[in-house]
XYZ file of C-alpha atoms in Angstrom:
548
model
C -19.992 -21.930 4.163
C -21.697 -20.620 1.196
C -22.699 -16.514 0.571
C -25.386 -15.312 1.174
C -27.743 -17.355 -0.794
C -30.908 -14.628 -1.874
C -27.584 -12.532 -3.374
C -25.943 -15.962 -4.836
C -29.796 -16.264 -6.691
C -29.707 -13.183 -7.640
C -26.692 -13.563 -9.121
C -27.634 -16.477 -10.857
C -30.605 -14.965 -12.707
C -28.532 -11.860 -13.891
C -26.256 -14.025 -15.678
C -28.622 -13.907 -18.730
C -30.535 -10.976 -18.948
C -32.886 -9.911 -21.751
C -34.456 -13.024 -23.244
C -31.425 -14.994 -23.682
C -28.949 -12.377 -24.910
C -25.724 -13.317 -21.943
C -23.689 -11.001 -19.661
C -19.948 -10.756 -19.566
C -17.516 -8.236 -17.692
C -15.592 -5.268 -19.359
C -13.583 -2.723 -18.014
C -14.608 0.582 -20.396
C -12.306 3.348 -21.179
C -13.724 6.191 -21.808
C -11.846 9.129 -23.395
C -11.117 11.718 -20.404
C -12.841 13.736 -17.293
C -14.179 16.760 -19.641
C -16.844 18.481 -17.343
C -16.327 16.931 -14.071
C -17.510 18.359 -11.082
C -14.374 18.134 -9.448
C -11.277 20.041 -9.413
C -7.175 18.852 -8.443
C -7.799 22.195 -6.502
C -9.886 20.689 -4.004
C -9.323 17.724 -3.119
C -11.009 17.512 0.246
C -14.097 16.349 -2.412
C -12.736 13.427 -3.142
C -9.453 12.244 -1.060
C -9.893 12.110 2.382
C -7.732 14.540 5.123
C -4.685 11.455 5.169
C -4.497 11.117 1.653
C -3.974 14.623 0.487
C -1.033 14.232 3.846
C 0.029 11.185 2.656
C 0.635 13.474 -1.044
C 1.888 16.420 0.425
C 4.775 14.892 2.728
C 6.303 13.382 -0.236
C 5.283 16.850 -2.443
C 3.628 14.921 -4.777
C 0.598 17.172 -6.643
C -2.818 15.433 -6.971
C -3.748 15.638 -10.554
C -6.257 14.880 -12.879
C -5.824 11.083 -12.711
C -6.907 11.363 -8.932
C -10.114 13.149 -10.134
C -13.058 10.883 -10.164
C -14.665 9.748 -14.144
C -17.130 11.524 -15.332
C -20.554 11.466 -13.669
C -22.476 11.989 -17.319
C -20.559 9.118 -18.577
C -21.032 6.630 -15.861
C -24.775 7.721 -16.370
C -24.356 7.693 -20.069
C -23.643 4.301 -20.215
C -26.216 3.145 -17.803
C -28.820 4.458 -19.754
C -27.776 1.699 -21.503
C -28.938 -0.698 -20.332
C -25.268 -1.886 -18.573
C -24.924 -2.286 -14.693
C -21.603 -0.285 -13.633
C -20.232 -2.438 -11.212
C -17.041 -0.120 -9.748
C -15.569 3.044 -11.605
C -11.556 3.607 -12.163
C -10.048 7.030 -11.279
C -6.141 5.984 -13.094
C -7.551 4.418 -15.562
C -10.660 6.783 -16.452
C -13.484 4.753 -16.848
C -15.716 1.572 -15.403
C -16.495 -1.785 -14.696
C -19.374 -2.730 -16.020
C -21.279 -5.817 -17.065
C -23.408 -5.785 -20.387
C -24.924 -7.539 -23.498
C -23.670 -8.115 -27.203
C -26.481 -5.019 -28.411
C -25.838 -2.674 -24.350
C -21.702 -2.974 -25.730
C -22.808 -1.588 -29.047
C -24.513 0.788 -27.306
C -21.186 1.530 -24.852
C -18.904 1.727 -28.432
C -21.535 4.242 -30.032
C -21.156 6.849 -26.640
C -18.787 10.165 -27.408
C -17.226 9.110 -24.961
C -16.013 6.235 -25.843
C -12.155 4.901 -25.675
C -11.993 1.442 -25.474
C -12.451 -2.093 -24.443
C -9.349 -2.594 -21.818
C -7.778 -5.553 -23.469
C -10.270 -6.290 -26.048
C -12.007 -9.134 -24.541
C -14.483 -10.357 -21.285
C -12.741 -10.054 -18.327
C -15.143 -12.470 -16.992
C -17.680 -15.097 -19.219
C -21.058 -16.379 -17.601
C -20.055 -19.019 -16.325
C -17.555 -17.924 -14.402
C -19.871 -15.328 -13.211
C -22.334 -17.806 -11.955
C -20.267 -19.116 -9.100
C -18.455 -16.297 -7.130
C -18.909 -18.278 -4.293
C -17.858 -18.064 -0.477
C -14.777 -20.898 0.856
C -15.592 -22.115 4.494
C -12.637 -22.294 5.737
C -4.654 -3.381 24.851
C -0.701 -2.895 24.630
C 1.904 -0.937 26.609
C 3.304 0.965 24.705
C 6.598 1.411 26.817
C 9.853 0.353 24.901
C 10.252 -3.770 26.180
C 10.721 -7.016 24.999
C 8.642 -8.829 23.551
C 8.063 -12.845 23.466
C 7.611 -13.617 19.283
C 6.611 -16.860 20.178
C 7.109 -18.972 17.350
C 7.177 -16.459 15.091
C 10.436 -15.752 16.298
C 13.316 -16.389 14.190
C 11.395 -15.800 11.561
C 10.588 -11.577 12.993
C 15.353 -12.313 14.237
C 16.267 -12.882 10.571
C 14.705 -9.414 9.535
C 15.947 -8.187 12.717
C 12.667 -6.850 13.718
C 12.746 -7.764 17.363
C 15.494 -4.746 18.302
C 12.758 -2.429 16.921
C 9.525 -4.026 18.847
C 12.083 -3.755 21.814
C 12.802 0.460 20.989
C 9.109 0.656 20.821
C 8.468 1.073 16.887
C 5.411 -1.544 16.021
C 3.717 0.458 13.657
C 2.312 2.316 14.859
C -0.025 5.292 12.546
C 1.048 3.157 9.710
C -2.576 2.238 7.068
C -1.553 -1.590 5.734
C -3.683 -2.355 2.678
C -4.138 -6.211 2.723
C -5.087 -7.123 -0.679
C -6.147 -11.401 0.060
C -8.748 -13.988 -0.932
C -10.578 -13.865 1.880
C -9.512 -12.837 5.545
C -12.170 -16.997 7.441
C -13.770 -16.011 10.519
C -10.468 -13.346 11.255
C -12.850 -11.370 14.672
C -12.970 -14.835 16.154
C -8.962 -15.554 15.897
C -6.747 -14.618 19.001
C -3.696 -13.485 17.840
C -5.716 -10.482 16.124
C -7.311 -9.736 18.950
C -6.351 -6.548 20.042
C -6.884 -5.501 16.234
C -10.777 -5.437 16.524
C -10.507 -4.466 20.229
C -8.927 -1.397 19.478
C -10.882 -0.852 15.991
C -7.920 -0.631 14.135
C -9.379 -2.886 11.068
C -10.153 0.144 9.473
C -12.331 -0.892 7.216
C -13.121 -4.554 5.406
C -14.512 -5.004 1.794
C -15.556 -7.799 -0.879
C -14.348 -5.872 -4.384
C -15.372 -9.569 -5.971
C -18.961 -10.402 -4.035
C -19.498 -5.992 -3.828
C -19.605 -6.453 0.339
C -17.918 -5.245 2.418
C -18.152 -9.477 4.153
C -14.811 -10.247 3.930
C -14.677 -12.813 6.954
C -16.805 -15.770 4.905
C -14.588 -16.490 2.398
C -11.118 -18.539 2.066
C -8.200 -17.916 5.258
C -5.369 -17.087 3.254
C -5.901 -13.805 3.879
C -5.923 -14.065 7.716
C -2.370 -16.564 6.866
C -0.542 -14.281 5.647
C -2.724 -10.673 8.117
C -0.931 -13.085 10.999
C 2.267 -12.186 9.698
C 1.903 -8.725 10.520
C -0.615 -8.309 12.604
C -0.871 -11.512 15.394
C -0.257 -10.111 18.734
C 0.011 -13.193 20.921
C 2.754 -12.309 23.228
C 4.220 -16.611 23.616
C 2.377 -18.136 20.908
C 3.357 -15.000 17.828
C 3.366 -11.978 17.012
C 3.637 -10.369 13.954
C 5.736 -7.300 12.320
C 3.888 -4.702 12.562
C 1.342 -5.845 14.801
C 0.589 -2.070 16.555
C -0.254 -0.437 12.241
C -4.552 -0.374 11.429
C -5.203 -2.313 8.237
C -7.848 -2.269 5.603
C -8.965 -5.762 4.754
C -9.810 -6.237 1.069
C -11.401 -9.230 -1.365
C -9.613 -8.629 -4.915
C -8.598 -12.489 -4.752
C -11.804 -15.167 -5.842
C -10.293 -18.279 -5.845
C -12.968 -20.701 -7.342
C -11.312 -19.276 -10.792
C -8.775 -16.788 -12.502
C -9.720 -14.323 -14.100
C -8.649 -10.537 -15.488
C -11.310 -9.758 -13.643
C -9.183 -9.843 -10.678
C -7.277 -7.934 -11.704
C -9.041 -5.308 -11.948
C -10.778 -5.709 -8.800
C -6.770 -4.749 -6.846
C -7.041 -1.252 -9.064
C -10.578 -0.626 -7.524
C -9.239 -1.432 -4.287
C -5.445 0.213 -4.495
C -7.533 3.179 -5.947
C -10.021 2.513 -2.016
C -6.723 1.679 -0.666
C -5.014 5.109 -2.107
C -8.538 7.469 -1.543
C -8.326 6.988 2.597
C -5.126 7.600 2.752
C -2.857 3.910 2.989
C 1.068 4.020 3.843
C 1.649 0.644 2.276
C -0.434 -1.712 -0.015
C 0.439 -5.963 0.365
C -0.805 -8.383 -2.271
C 0.157 -12.045 -1.756
C -1.685 -12.994 -5.496
C -0.017 -12.968 -9.101
C -1.097 -13.153 -11.984
C -0.239 -15.195 -15.353
C -2.105 -17.409 -16.690
C -6.042 -18.105 -16.291
C -9.500 -19.769 -16.775
C -9.149 -19.033 -20.396
C -5.980 -19.873 -22.273
C -6.525 -16.511 -25.028
C -6.851 -14.073 -21.950
C -3.115 -15.484 -21.317
C 0.206 -13.280 -20.408
C 3.586 -14.589 -22.059
C 6.268 -13.601 -20.110
C 7.081 -10.880 -22.354
C 5.081 -9.473 -21.139
C 5.884 -9.169 -16.990
C 7.602 -6.111 -17.798
C 5.681 -3.502 -15.181
C 4.083 -2.056 -18.185
C 1.486 -4.003 -19.590
C -0.708 -6.178 -17.782
C -3.999 -4.227 -16.556
C -2.722 -5.477 -12.230
C 1.116 -4.032 -12.990
C -0.397 -0.888 -14.753
C -2.469 -0.509 -11.679
C 0.873 -1.142 -8.931
C 2.337 2.235 -10.993
C -0.979 4.344 -10.459
C -0.199 3.454 -6.427
C 3.706 3.736 -6.337
C 3.470 7.463 -7.747
C 0.527 8.445 -5.137
C 3.098 7.403 -2.811
C 2.189 4.303 -1.541
C 4.692 1.248 -0.978
C 3.992 -1.536 -3.194
C 4.786 -4.665 -1.917
C 5.094 -7.896 -3.176
C 4.697 -11.800 -3.176
C 7.355 -13.254 -6.169
C 5.286 -15.973 -7.173
C 5.686 -19.394 -6.424
C 7.020 -20.516 -9.695
C 10.559 -21.369 -9.098
C 10.354 -24.881 -10.014
C 8.142 -24.456 -12.571
C 8.524 -24.269 -16.880
C 6.982 -21.026 -16.205
C 10.023 -19.787 -12.996
C 9.370 -16.442 -13.716
C 8.066 -13.672 -11.287
C 4.412 -12.719 -12.005
C 2.251 -9.523 -12.215
C 2.406 -7.358 -10.395
C 5.684 -8.446 -9.023
C 7.084 -7.478 -12.849
C 7.009 -3.606 -11.737
C 10.484 -2.416 -10.811
C 9.038 0.415 -8.144
C 6.988 -2.702 -7.203
C 9.179 -3.913 -3.744
C 9.366 -7.700 -4.630
C 9.421 -10.480 -2.434
C 11.026 -14.100 -2.538
C 11.546 -17.091 0.312
C 13.559 -18.531 1.754
C 14.342 -20.472 4.421
C 16.399 -19.724 8.060
C 18.537 -20.931 7.053
C 18.866 -18.494 4.056
C 18.549 -20.627 0.998
C 16.204 -19.615 -1.777
C 13.033 -21.912 -1.390
C 12.737 -24.208 -4.920
C 9.324 -23.107 -5.500
C 10.807 -19.310 -5.033
C 10.321 -17.560 -8.677
C 12.711 -16.092 -10.281
C 13.844 -12.813 -12.562
C 14.146 -10.806 -14.187
C 11.243 -8.857 -14.705
C 11.424 -9.486 -19.250
C 12.765 -5.552 -19.360
C 15.958 -6.905 -17.095
C 14.745 -4.874 -13.938
C 15.974 -6.926 -11.024
C 13.679 -9.522 -9.169
C 12.703 -10.356 -7.067
C 13.953 -7.200 -5.226
C 14.544 -8.753 -1.638
C 14.148 -12.183 0.325
C 12.265 -13.035 3.979
C 11.517 -15.825 5.560
C 8.709 -17.926 3.471
C 9.799 -21.847 3.864
C 8.402 -23.258 6.722
C 7.606 -19.614 7.313
C 4.888 -19.535 11.027
C 1.070 -18.368 10.361
C -1.694 -17.948 12.381
C -4.062 -20.685 10.668
C -8.902 -20.512 11.135
C -9.496 -23.315 13.659
C -10.900 -22.863 16.191
C -10.215 -20.106 18.310
C -7.006 -19.489 15.747
C -4.422 -21.216 16.460
C -0.033 -21.951 15.102
C 0.282 -23.390 11.377
C 3.146 -23.093 8.891
C 2.843 -22.890 5.912
C 6.040 -22.364 2.536
C 5.548 -19.283 -0.437
C 6.123 -16.168 -1.303
C 2.758 -15.216 0.288
C 3.678 -14.947 3.465
C 7.415 -13.280 2.452
C 5.982 -10.118 1.562
C 4.246 -9.440 4.636
C 7.175 -9.671 6.612
C 8.866 -6.909 4.319
C 5.820 -5.158 4.116
C 5.703 -4.910 8.153
C 9.414 -3.789 8.186
C 8.126 -0.851 6.043
C 6.186 0.057 7.617
C 8.058 0.152 11.453
C 11.137 1.578 8.697
C 8.272 4.556 7.602
C 7.598 5.514 11.730
C 10.579 5.424 12.952
C 12.067 8.094 10.077
C 7.900 9.681 8.533
C 10.675 11.790 6.550
C 10.750 9.211 3.925
C 8.966 9.205 0.808
C 7.212 6.301 -0.772
C 10.639 5.495 -2.751
C 12.836 6.077 -0.266
C 11.413 2.784 2.358
C 11.296 0.415 -0.442
C 15.398 1.408 -1.750
C 16.950 1.450 2.164
C 15.394 -2.047 1.592
C 16.578 -2.895 -0.953
C 19.678 -1.610 0.441
C 19.932 -3.396 3.850
C 19.664 -6.571 2.053
C 22.822 -8.661 2.409
C 24.488 -9.154 -0.853
C 23.277 -5.696 -1.460
C 26.537 -5.371 -3.434
C 26.239 -8.681 -5.560
C 22.492 -8.959 -6.442
C 21.093 -11.659 -8.819
C 17.639 -13.052 -9.915
C 16.950 -15.861 -7.213
C 17.424 -13.322 -3.712
C 17.697 -10.341 -5.231
C 19.249 -8.089 -3.269
C 18.821 -10.281 -0.677
C 17.687 -10.480 3.260
C 16.322 -7.387 4.817
C 18.066 -5.908 7.776
C 16.226 -3.330 9.843
C 19.443 -2.449 11.359
C 21.255 -2.449 8.353
C 18.431 0.191 6.869
C 18.207 2.644 10.313
C 22.215 2.866 9.049
C 21.750 3.766 5.222
C 18.936 5.911 6.638
C 21.258 7.286 8.721
C 24.410 8.066 6.004
C 21.669 8.247 3.291
C 19.269 10.644 4.421
C 19.224 13.762 6.198
C 17.629 11.987 9.350
C 16.553 13.763 12.439
C 16.534 11.187 15.673
C 16.884 13.271 19.006
C 20.373 14.858 18.425
C 19.621 18.829 17.548
C 19.378 19.908 13.967
C 22.563 22.006 12.864
C 22.609 24.898 10.194
C 25.347 26.888 11.012
C 26.181 27.981 14.368
C 22.390 27.333 15.156
C 20.852 24.440 17.199
C 17.085 23.149 16.605
C 15.577 20.358 19.732
C 14.294 18.541 20.577
C 13.776 17.265 17.637
C 10.842 15.343 17.360
C 8.867 17.883 19.403
C 5.730 17.757 20.562
C 5.181 21.135 22.027
C 7.743 23.765 21.757
C 10.871 24.150 19.739
C 14.025 25.902 21.278
C 17.002 26.745 18.413
C 19.468 28.129 20.500
C 21.814 30.590 17.857
C 26.300 31.323 18.693
C 27.087 34.755 21.503
C 27.934 36.892 18.532
C 24.216 36.560 16.846
C 22.257 37.899 19.397
C 20.522 41.165 19.257
C 19.963 40.827 15.779
C 16.802 41.272 13.731
C 15.421 37.563 12.713
C 12.772 35.806 11.966
C 11.436 32.098 11.478
C 9.166 31.316 9.845
C 6.992 27.296 9.329
C 6.282 25.667 6.139
C 5.107 22.317 4.754
C 6.883 19.888 2.763
C 4.140 20.938 0.210
C 5.199 24.777 0.841
C 3.048 25.958 2.473
C 3.223 28.474 5.147
C 1.852 27.875 8.762
C 3.442 29.751 10.628
C 5.863 33.030 11.245
C 7.361 35.269 14.028
C 9.680 37.698 13.803
C 11.673 38.412 17.032
C 15.947 40.512 18.890
C 17.698 37.410 18.505
C 18.731 35.583 21.400
C 21.177 32.572 22.312
C 17.752 30.792 23.086
C 14.417 30.894 21.001
C 10.990 29.229 21.842
C 8.731 28.698 19.039
C 5.383 27.072 19.471
C 4.689 24.010 17.518
C 1.723 22.233 19.635
C -1.751 23.417 17.202
C 0.611 21.522 13.529
C -0.373 18.684 12.979
C 2.142 15.759 13.376
C 4.359 15.559 10.725
C 7.758 16.999 8.923
C 8.024 20.379 8.615
C 10.602 23.066 7.663
C 11.370 26.067 9.455
C 13.493 29.006 7.899
C 15.702 31.463 9.993
C 15.999 34.546 7.905
C 18.960 36.722 10.303
C 20.154 39.833 8.131
C 21.203 38.966 4.550
C 21.154 35.169 5.996
C 19.149 32.421 5.859
C 19.026 28.819 6.841
C 16.903 26.728 6.868
C 16.421 22.867 8.962
C 14.149 20.160 9.642
C 12.141 19.649 12.302
C 9.136 16.211 12.655
C 5.919 17.465 15.212
C 4.748 14.187 16.837
């Protein structure tokens, strides 16, 4: 169906302004954030508690790049008559619609730094054609009938984690796409809506919250993660929560879509998203002057790749489709799949062979790409027809979200890992990790192998007691009360117990005479990873525990 006609009429009228002067869209960059009313010491003023906690857990400090842009700079830009659509913290700038005269006025502002890529993001003719295209669970561990998705889920070993009760609970995944046509009406997404796990929606192309009257590609992608219709189809992390963002304008291809991705990623970051999944890629545009070359696929040049690098630096796992150009002259992965810290996903069939159209690497700077693969050739997906039925499709678009779901499960089970750890674990779980190539990367990941990697290479505290010398700490994870068991020869000595956050903040402390079993009430702590420091006379021992 067509997007709201009144809004479209206004947009059409606004594409020409000021006695026939044409508007163009630019990303205006500012010199600094001087005079900002925000401070890195008060992140709660501009980041959600979840976003702050994600950084603390991974020991990522709040930086100037997190600060919102200077509001007075934005006000000055508006005074030129230009329209400000969005601001960007990471690039320190604003997206504006401006005439040539307004742009010259902006260039004269003392804080002006430049125009991203020195080109308009969109032409007026493109601006005028933003249209829509029609287009309670049991928590106990149990076996689930994944229906038509069984084979592709088994290829990654996901059903074994589902059977253990690891299903994505507590994980927040941002899905950026071209729209999520009719998502609330689709039976396989009913559980996500009924349980209020669709946290936020926003259309960064049309600047409103409506994402359900656009393209169907987003629901195809989302179904491989979020579907829950046992016996029909069940996705990889069906108990996760989701941010659904439209950043792609399916009727055109312009650099502006890279910028909407940037703005959406910043929004996801501010809300505390753990994972971003994108089944999009950019190298050519409607205007050939804006095209990228293979030399630009170095993970550091394109707008969207630089944005993805920022997201990864903020502790988000970024998963991106490698692209579908493997059988075309271009052949290579597209941005942002070229970023070294992005988990880029290629496509294979159920037989494990590379899909003919799956893009290949390396990135131009020699970085191995894709990183891993999943079943995307003949993948089972949900469609937007009627109440939602089983369909199939081919493309890295449908392989990437399965890997994003696997990342969610791994991170749920091992919350002490950082985003970088999760990416590395998935890579190392690939079936050809010892001999990677630029066709399948490290290969098909395995949930079972990923667990082995975590247990061998990372300090993981599961159901077994944590040990430090002659001390044992249990249960771990813990809900209410920790027990610290000391050796008999240490009892009777004065000891201090201190609990710290991963960011180093002292949260609680206690002094006592050491007994064989020493109990510590931690029920008031928020769920997460903590350090317990035990000092006995001159000795000090540190143990990790998880409050669940």
